[in-house]
């Protein structure tokens, strides 16, 4: 069965609900992230009874797409090929893969394993509200959920604490995590809340913690990243530098990657998009890990990108039930067609 015989018969929207494992607190500059929410998904149907669904890249009027031939909107080898359908990137990939009866990651080339390493992205600055016990409890909860690697939000001194005390607490939380979970990959994320000097003080304080990556310590200015690069050369285990999540200039990030200043490109699952990632990946001279925070469904999407395109050694887990299967620190993708998920 090919896509050529399918014509879009309807595009509708539906609200889907998602929950975090707990209320998620502050990062270096934003207040509480809440306990979940609801989001709009788009459902695309064809005249032959096929259905696909997923998150949009943005909201747009789907009306003009009704009556269009599916094969004019998406090419399984490249992704969405008509700008008017770009916002339906994920629903159309789901639909096309269901019609072709393959998982999306197979349609993307199956360049990676369908068992995808996945860290908890949910360790926020909850000590500000509940002390270090809150950090211990959150780590334990995410470990029990199936995570084995953790990303710690840092940058308490940016706006919530006095800069000296905030830095000390960042160090304390990192050291505590290493002590409690000696085998975990520890990632840290400053949400652009550090100066170069404060970051170096932090890194001095956690020199024996063997960090896996440092994410967005500051806005991606070349001289700052050069200084960081130089600093990291002295370390026996050099953490990766991850950037490109917040309001990225993609060309700038790709150039920083070429120059060895960014090791992991983070452009968002839906902000950048699946078709854009299919185009970007061959040009990327670093690794990738499409940012997935916000909804557990984006973790599933990131895992398909990893299994499909390769070059994504670890993905961000949004701790919450119902959208992906986590087993010993890995998202395990099913071989069901599309994204393998029934509309909740
Ligand atoms: Mg981040």
PDB file of N, CA and C in Angstrom, residues 8 43 102 116 214 290 342:
ATOM      1  N   UNK A   8      -6.464  13.326   1.896  1.00  0.00           N
ATOM      2  CA  UNK A   8      -6.840  13.797   3.241  1.00  0.00           C
ATOM      3  C   UNK A   8      -8.341  14.084   3.271  1.00  0.00           C
ATOM      4  N   UNK A  43      -5.411  15.345  14.499  1.00  0.00           N
ATOM      5  CA  UNK A  43      -5.730  14.012  13.983  1.00  0.00           C
ATOM      6  C   UNK A  43      -6.009  14.150  12.487  1.00  0.00           C
ATOM      7  N   UNK A 102       5.009   0.500   9.219  1.00  0.00           N
ATOM      8  CA  UNK A 102       6.335   0.461   9.864  1.00  0.00           C
ATOM      9  C   UNK A 102       6.354   1.481  11.004  1.00  0.00           C
ATOM     10  N   UNK A 116      16.621   3.244  23.612  1.00  0.00           N
ATOM     11  CA  UNK A 116      17.264   4.558  23.605  1.00  0.00           C
ATOM     12  C   UNK A 116      17.538   5.029  25.033  1.00  0.00           C
ATOM     13  N   UNK A 214      27.306  19.541  30.178  1.00  0.00           N
ATOM     14  CA  UNK A 214      26.964  20.864  30.702  1.00  0.00           C
ATOM     15  C   UNK A 214      26.071  21.527  29.658  1.00  0.00           C
ATOM     16  N   UNK A 290      17.541  16.182  20.706  1.00  0.00           N
ATOM     17  CA  UNK A 290      16.441  17.154  20.573  1.00  0.00           C
ATOM     18  C   UNK A 290      15.725  17.389  21.905  1.00  0.00           C
ATOM     19  N   UNK A 342      -1.725   4.775  20.649  1.00  0.00           N
ATOM     20  CA  UNK A 342      -3.135   5.081  20.381  1.00  0.00           C
ATOM     21  C   UNK A 342      -3.442   6.448  20.993  1.00  0.00           C
TER      22      UNK A 342
END
